[in-house]
Coordinates of C-alpha atoms and ligand atoms in Angstrom, one line a residue:
X225 CA -34.9 -23.2 42.1
X226 CA -36.9 -27.0 42.6
X227 CA -40.3 -27.2 40.7
X228 CA -42.4 -26.4 44.0
X229 CA -46.3 -27.8 44.0
X230 CA -49.0 -26.2 42.6
X231 CA -50.6 -24.9 46.1
X232 CA -52.1 -21.8 47.4
X233 CA -51.2 -20.1 50.9
X234 CA -54.5 -21.4 52.2
X235 CA -53.8 -25.1 51.4
X236 CA -50.1 -25.2 52.8
X237 CA -50.9 -23.2 55.9
X238 CA -53.4 -25.7 56.7
X239 CA -51.1 -28.5 55.7
X240 CA -48.4 -26.8 57.9
X241 CA -51.1 -26.8 60.9
X242 CA -52.1 -30.7 60.2
X243 CA -48.7 -31.7 61.6
X244 CA -49.8 -30.3 65.1
X245 CA -52.6 -32.6 65.7
X246 CA -53.1 -30.3 68.9
X247 CA -53.8 -27.5 65.9
X248 CA -57.1 -25.5 66.4
X249 CA -56.8 -24.2 62.9
X250 CA -57.3 -20.6 64.6
X251 CA -53.3 -19.9 63.1
X252 CA -54.5 -21.2 59.9
X253 CA -57.4 -18.8 59.5
X254 CA -55.5 -15.8 61.1
X255 CA -53.1 -16.3 58.3
X256 CA -55.3 -16.4 55.9
X257 CA -57.2 -13.1 56.8
X258 CA -53.9 -11.6 56.8
X259 CA -53.5 -12.5 52.8
X260 CA -56.5 -11.3 52.1
X261 CA -55.4 -8.1 53.5
X262 CA -52.3 -8.1 51.8
X263 CA -53.9 -8.8 48.4
X264 CA -56.0 -5.7 49.0
X265 CA -52.9 -3.5 49.7
X266 CA -51.4 -4.9 46.5
X267 CA -54.1 -4.1 44.5
X268 CA -53.7 -0.2 46.0
X269 CA -50.0 0.0 46.1
X270 CA -49.9 -1.3 42.5
X271 CA -52.2 1.5 41.4
X272 CA -51.1 4.3 43.5
X273 CA -50.0 6.5 40.6
X274 CA -53.4 6.4 39.3
X275 CA -55.3 6.4 42.6
X276 CA -54.6 10.1 43.5
X277 CA -53.9 8.4 46.7
X278 CA -50.2 9.6 46.9
X279 CA -49.0 12.7 48.7
X280 CA -49.5 13.1 52.7
X281 CA -52.4 13.0 54.5
X282 CA -51.3 16.1 56.6
X283 CA -51.4 13.7 59.4
X284 CA -48.2 12.2 61.3
X285 CA -48.0 9.0 63.1
X286 CA -46.8 8.5 66.7
X287 CA -42.9 9.0 65.6
X288 CA -43.9 12.6 64.3
X289 CA -43.2 11.1 60.6
X290 CA -45.8 12.5 57.7
X291 CA -47.9 9.8 57.2
X292 CA -48.4 9.2 53.3
X293 CA -52.0 7.9 52.5
X294 CA -51.3 4.4 51.9
X295 CA -49.9 4.3 55.1
X296 CA -53.1 5.1 56.5
X297 CA -55.3 2.7 54.1
X298 CA -52.5 -0.4 54.7
X299 CA -53.1 0.3 58.4
X300 CA -57.0 0.4 58.6
X301 CA -57.6 -2.0 56.5
X302 CA -55.5 -5.0 58.1
X303 CA -57.0 -3.6 61.3
X304 CA -60.7 -4.2 59.5
X305 CA -59.6 -7.7 58.3
X306 CA -58.1 -9.2 61.7
X307 CA -60.3 -7.4 64.6
X308 CA -63.5 -9.5 63.8
X309 CA -62.1 -13.1 63.2
X310 CA -62.4 -14.3 67.0
X311 CA -58.3 -15.0 66.8
X312 CA -57.0 -12.1 68.5
X313 CA -56.7 -10.6 71.9
X314 CA -54.9 -7.2 70.9
X315 CA -53.2 -5.5 68.2
X316 CA -50.5 -3.2 67.7
X317 CA -49.3 -1.4 64.9
X318 CA -46.2 0.9 64.0
X319 CA -49.6 3.8 62.8
X320 CA -50.7 3.6 66.6
X321 CA -49.3 4.6 69.6
X322 CA -50.8 2.4 72.5
X323 CA -52.0 -1.1 71.7
X324 CA -55.4 -1.9 69.9
X325 CA -58.1 -3.3 71.4
X326 CA -60.6 -5.8 69.7
X327 CA -64.0 -4.0 69.3
X328 CA -66.1 -5.1 72.3
X329 CA -68.8 -7.0 69.8
X330 CA -66.0 -9.6 68.7
X331 CA -65.2 -12.9 70.2
X332 CA -61.6 -12.9 71.4
X333 CA -58.8 -15.3 70.7
X334 CA -55.7 -16.9 71.8
X335 CA -53.3 -15.0 69.6
X336 CA -51.4 -11.2 69.6
X337 CA -50.3 -9.2 65.9
X338 CA -48.2 -6.7 65.8
X339 CA -47.3 -5.3 62.6
X340 CA -45.8 -2.5 60.3
X341 CA -48.6 -1.8 57.9
X342 CA -46.2 0.1 55.1
X343 CA -43.0 -0.2 55.6
X344 CA -40.6 1.6 53.8
X345 CA -43.4 4.2 52.8
X346 CA -41.0 7.1 52.2
X347 CA -40.4 5.4 48.6
X348 CA -44.0 5.2 48.0
X349 CA -43.8 7.7 45.3
X350 CA -40.8 6.3 43.7
X351 CA -42.3 3.1 43.1
X352 CA -39.7 1.4 44.9
X353 CA -40.4 -1.9 46.9
X354 CA -42.3 -1.5 50.3
X355 CA -43.9 -3.9 52.3
X356 CA -45.9 -5.1 55.4
X357 CA -44.4 -6.7 58.5
X358 CA -46.2 -9.0 61.0
X359 CA -45.9 -11.2 64.1
X360 CA -47.7 -13.5 65.7
X361 CA -47.4 -14.3 69.6
X362 CA -49.9 -16.8 72.0
X363 CA -51.2 -14.5 74.5
X364 CA -50.0 -15.1 77.8
X365 CA -52.8 -13.4 80.0
X366 CA -55.9 -15.1 81.1
X367 CA -57.9 -15.7 78.5
X368 CA -61.5 -14.1 79.3
X369 CA -60.2 -10.8 79.1
X370 CA -58.8 -8.5 76.5
X371 CA -55.3 -8.5 75.8
X372 CA -53.0 -6.3 77.6
X373 CA -49.5 -4.6 76.6
X374 CA -47.9 -7.6 78.7
X375 CA -49.2 -10.1 75.7
X376 CA -47.8 -7.8 73.2
X377 CA -44.3 -7.3 74.9
X378 CA -42.8 -10.8 74.5
X379 CA -39.6 -11.4 73.5
X380 CA -39.5 -12.2 69.8
X381 CA -38.1 -16.2 71.0
X382 CA -41.8 -16.6 71.6
X383 CA -43.1 -15.4 68.1
X384 CA -45.5 -18.6 67.2
X385 CA -45.4 -17.2 63.6
X386 CA -44.0 -14.3 61.5
X387 CA -43.7 -12.9 57.9
X388 CA -43.7 -10.2 55.2
X389 CA -45.0 -9.4 52.1
X390 CA -43.1 -7.6 49.6
X391 CA -44.9 -5.2 47.3
X392 CA -42.3 -5.4 43.9
X393 CA -42.4 -6.2 40.9
X394 CA -44.5 -8.9 41.9
X395 CA -46.1 -9.0 45.1
X396 CA -44.6 -12.2 47.4
X397 CA -46.1 -13.6 51.2
X398 CA -42.9 -14.7 53.1
X399 CA -43.8 -16.6 56.2
X400 CA -42.8 -19.3 58.9
X401 CA -45.2 -20.8 61.7
X402 CA -42.0 -22.3 62.8
X403 CA -41.6 -25.1 60.0
X404 CA -39.5 -23.7 57.2
X405 CA -39.6 -20.3 55.3
X406 CA -41.9 -20.4 52.7
X407 CA -42.6 -17.6 49.7
X408 CA -46.0 -17.1 47.9
X409 CA -46.0 -15.0 44.8
X410 CA -49.6 -13.3 43.8
X411 CA -51.3 -14.1 40.8
X412 CA -53.5 -10.8 40.5
X413 CA -55.0 -13.1 36.8
X414 CA -56.9 -15.0 40.0
X415 CA -55.9 -13.6 43.4
X416 CA -54.2 -16.2 44.9
X417 CA -50.7 -16.6 46.5
X418 CA -49.3 -19.6 44.9
X419 CA -46.2 -21.2 46.3
X420 CA -43.1 -20.2 44.7
X421 CA -40.3 -20.7 47.1
X422 CA -40.2 -23.5 49.6
X423 CA -38.2 -24.1 52.4
X424 CA -36.0 -20.8 51.8
X425 CA -32.6 -21.2 53.4
X426 CA -30.4 -18.3 53.2
X427 CA -26.4 -19.2 52.2
X428 CA -24.2 -19.0 54.8
X429 CA -21.8 -16.5 53.6
X430 CA -22.3 -14.0 51.3
X431 CA -20.8 -11.0 49.1
X432 CA -23.2 -9.0 49.6
X433 CA -23.8 -6.0 52.2
X434 CA -26.5 -3.5 52.8
X435 CA -26.2 -0.4 55.0
X436 CA -26.9 3.1 54.6
X437 CA -23.0 4.2 54.3
X438 CA -24.2 8.3 54.0
X439 CA -24.1 7.8 57.9
X440 CA -20.6 6.2 57.7
X441 CA -18.9 9.6 59.9
X442 CA -21.3 8.2 63.0
X443 CA -20.8 4.5 63.1
X444 CA -18.7 2.8 65.6
X445 CA -15.5 2.4 64.8
X446 CA -15.4 -1.6 64.3
X447 CA -18.3 -1.1 62.3
X448 CA -16.1 1.4 59.9
X449 CA -13.4 -1.5 60.1
X450 CA -15.7 -4.3 59.1
X451 CA -17.0 -2.0 56.1
X452 CA -13.7 -1.2 54.6
X453 CA -12.7 -4.8 55.2
X454 CA -15.4 -5.9 52.9
X455 CA -14.6 -3.3 50.2
X456 CA -10.5 -5.1 49.9
X457 CA -9.4 -7.2 46.9
X458 CA -9.1 -10.8 48.1
X459 CA -10.8 -13.4 45.8
X460 CA -9.8 -16.1 48.1
X461 CA -12.9 -14.5 50.9
X462 CA -14.9 -13.0 47.8
X463 CA -13.7 -9.6 48.2
X464 CA -14.6 -6.8 47.6
X465 CA -17.9 -7.4 48.1
X466 CA -21.3 -5.7 46.5
X467 CA -23.4 -3.1 48.3
X468 CA -26.6 -3.0 47.7
X469 CA -29.3 -0.9 49.4
X470 CA -32.8 -0.2 48.5
X471 CA -33.7 1.8 51.8
X472 CA -36.8 -0.2 52.3
X473 CA -36.0 -2.9 55.0
X474 CA -38.4 -5.6 53.6
X475 CA -36.9 -5.5 50.0
X476 CA -33.2 -5.1 51.4
X477 CA -34.1 -8.2 53.5
X478 CA -36.1 -9.9 51.4
X479 CA -33.0 -9.9 48.9
X480 CA -30.5 -11.3 51.3
X481 CA -32.5 -13.9 52.3
X482 CA -32.8 -15.6 48.6
X483 CA -29.3 -14.1 47.4
X484 CA -27.3 -14.2 50.8
X485 CA -26.4 -11.0 52.3
X486 CA -26.0 -8.7 55.7
X487 CA -28.4 -5.9 56.1
X488 CA -27.0 -3.5 59.0
X489 CA -28.9 -0.8 60.4
X490 CA -26.7 0.1 63.3
X491 CA -26.8 2.7 66.3
X492 CA -24.8 5.5 65.8
X493 CA -24.2 8.4 67.9
X494 CA -26.7 10.3 67.1
X495 CA -29.4 7.3 67.1
X496 CA -28.0 5.5 70.0
X497 CA -30.6 2.8 69.5
X498 CA -30.3 2.8 65.6
X499 CA -33.7 3.4 63.7
X500 CA -36.0 0.4 63.0
X501 CA -38.3 -0.8 65.9
X502 CA -37.8 -4.4 68.0
X503 CA -41.4 -5.6 68.0
X504 CA -42.9 -5.4 64.4
X505 CA -39.6 -5.2 62.2
X506 CA -36.6 -6.5 63.8
X507 CA -38.2 -9.5 65.9
X508 CA -40.6 -10.9 63.0
X509 CA -37.7 -10.7 60.1
X510 CA -35.0 -12.2 62.6
X511 CA -37.5 -14.9 63.6
X512 CA -37.7 -15.7 59.6
X513 CA -34.2 -15.2 58.8
X514 CA -33.0 -17.7 61.7
X515 CA -35.8 -20.2 60.4
X516 CA -33.8 -19.9 56.9
X517 CA -30.8 -21.1 58.5
X518 CA -29.4 -16.8 59.2
X519 CA -28.9 -14.7 62.0
X520 CA -29.5 -11.6 63.7
X521 CA -27.8 -9.8 66.4
X522 CA -28.1 -6.1 67.7
X523 CA -24.1 -6.3 67.2
X524 CA -23.8 -8.6 70.9
X525 CA -27.0 -9.9 71.5
X526 CA -29.4 -12.4 69.3
X527 CA -32.5 -10.1 68.4
X528 CA -34.8 -12.6 69.3
X529 CA -33.5 -12.6 72.9
X530 CA -33.9 -9.2 73.5
X531 CA -36.2 -8.2 76.5
X532 CA -38.9 -5.5 75.2
X533 CA -39.9 -2.5 77.4
X534 CA -42.0 -0.7 75.3
X535 CA -44.2 -1.3 72.2
X536 CA -42.1 1.4 70.0
X537 CA -38.4 0.7 71.1
X538 CA -36.2 0.7 68.5
X539 CA -32.7 -1.7 68.2
X540 CA -29.4 -1.8 65.8
X541 CA -29.7 -5.2 64.0
X542 CA -27.2 -6.9 61.8
X543 CA -28.8 -9.6 60.0
X544 CA -28.6 -12.4 57.0
X545 CA -26.1 -14.9 56.2
X546 CA -25.0 -16.2 59.0
X547 CA -20.9 -16.0 58.4
X548 CA -21.6 -12.5 58.0
X549 CA -23.2 -11.1 60.7
X550 CA -20.7 -13.1 62.9
X551 CA -17.7 -11.5 61.5
X552 CA -19.2 -8.1 62.0
X553 CA -19.7 -8.9 65.9
X554 CA -16.0 -9.6 65.9
X555 CA -14.8 -6.9 64.0
X556 CA -16.9 -4.2 66.7
X557 CA -15.9 -6.3 69.9
X558 CA -12.2 -6.3 68.8
X559 CA -12.8 -1.9 68.6
X560 CA -14.5 -2.4 71.5
X561 CA -14.8 1.2 73.3
X562 CA -16.3 2.7 76.2
X563 CA -19.9 3.7 75.3
X564 CA -19.4 7.5 76.7
X565 CA -15.6 7.8 74.6
X566 CA -17.7 6.5 71.5
X567 CA -20.9 8.2 71.8
X568 CA -19.0 11.4 72.3
X569 CA -16.7 11.2 69.5
X570 CA -17.0 13.4 66.3
X571 CA -14.9 10.9 63.6
Ligands
P6P660 P1 -32.4 5.2 56.2 C1 -37.9 3.0 55.7 O1 -37.9 4.2 56.0 C2 -37.3 2.2 56.9 O2 -38.1 2.3 57.8 C3 -36.8 0.7 56.6 O3 -37.7 0.4 55.4 C4 -35.1 1.1 55.9 O4 -34.7 -0.2 56.3 C5 -34.9 2.2 56.9 O5 -36.0 3.2 57.1 C6 -33.9 3.3 55.9 O6 -33.4 4.5 56.5 O7 -31.9 6.1 57.5 O8 -31.1 4.3 55.4 O9 -32.9 6.4 55.1

């Protein structure tokens, strides 16, 4: 990894905006506000086992999933960090069924923030890496009124910035605002995110695949053949691949970004749309991976070109090294079966 400049996240964001004379600095401040929330979440995640905030709140989120205290903490913290900066006209979160309006006493801004406050939260008690994912758009409705659902339901290609924070052995803030993908590692000794990975590029081809093989029975026939292909021995094509699966999207995709790899959460006949959410998981991650030279599809279509229909809609996702994502699409196209026959199949 080439030696990077001694630079904070805040300084890097400002430098990035300086390349755009028309920039108002609002995006810089928005991202800086987000990094403040990330530092506070990191502190709580790292002491979760001690601060007795583990365990269920007894509540459940809009998807009926038991919500861990840390989920709620992260959601509330991001809201409180972002609601008064004057940069946003509306927000949306995995933890809230509807869009989140900016309190009337605060100035409205031109941006929209969608976020998953704590992805992978089912791993919290096992001390496995978890993360925050965020996606930022410019509003498309008139600027003198509160933001609307229409401002939130934009195609991923319209994102102006996106990123994630992975709370692992260290806390890393990864973002792109269209000028490359950059990573910043939190130095807890003085509470700054310092540039640690500049202009990250994902390898075009890898030898790591990441998928929950427990669902093998329910997969598309072409996906079954693809995974079996990866497990065959052939030195010329770097096979067999290694299998790595954390079960935390941010951790699995962060590893794929740095080492190369393909992460897959496909549809299957139990979950025709897969499990992961388009707006605040798949779109931001696809924005990052494409900005790093990778690829992200739903098996047929570029994720960023999917026209959203609802805030919490799910999509199958195949994301990572370009050649690997292309190949799995080819395997599935070859085995393409009529969806009625496939969905009713039992093997
Ligand atoms: P499964 C975590 O619960 C999550 O939402 C993602 O972070 C992760 O990639 C996926 O679900 C894991 O799902 O079904 O393999 O446990």
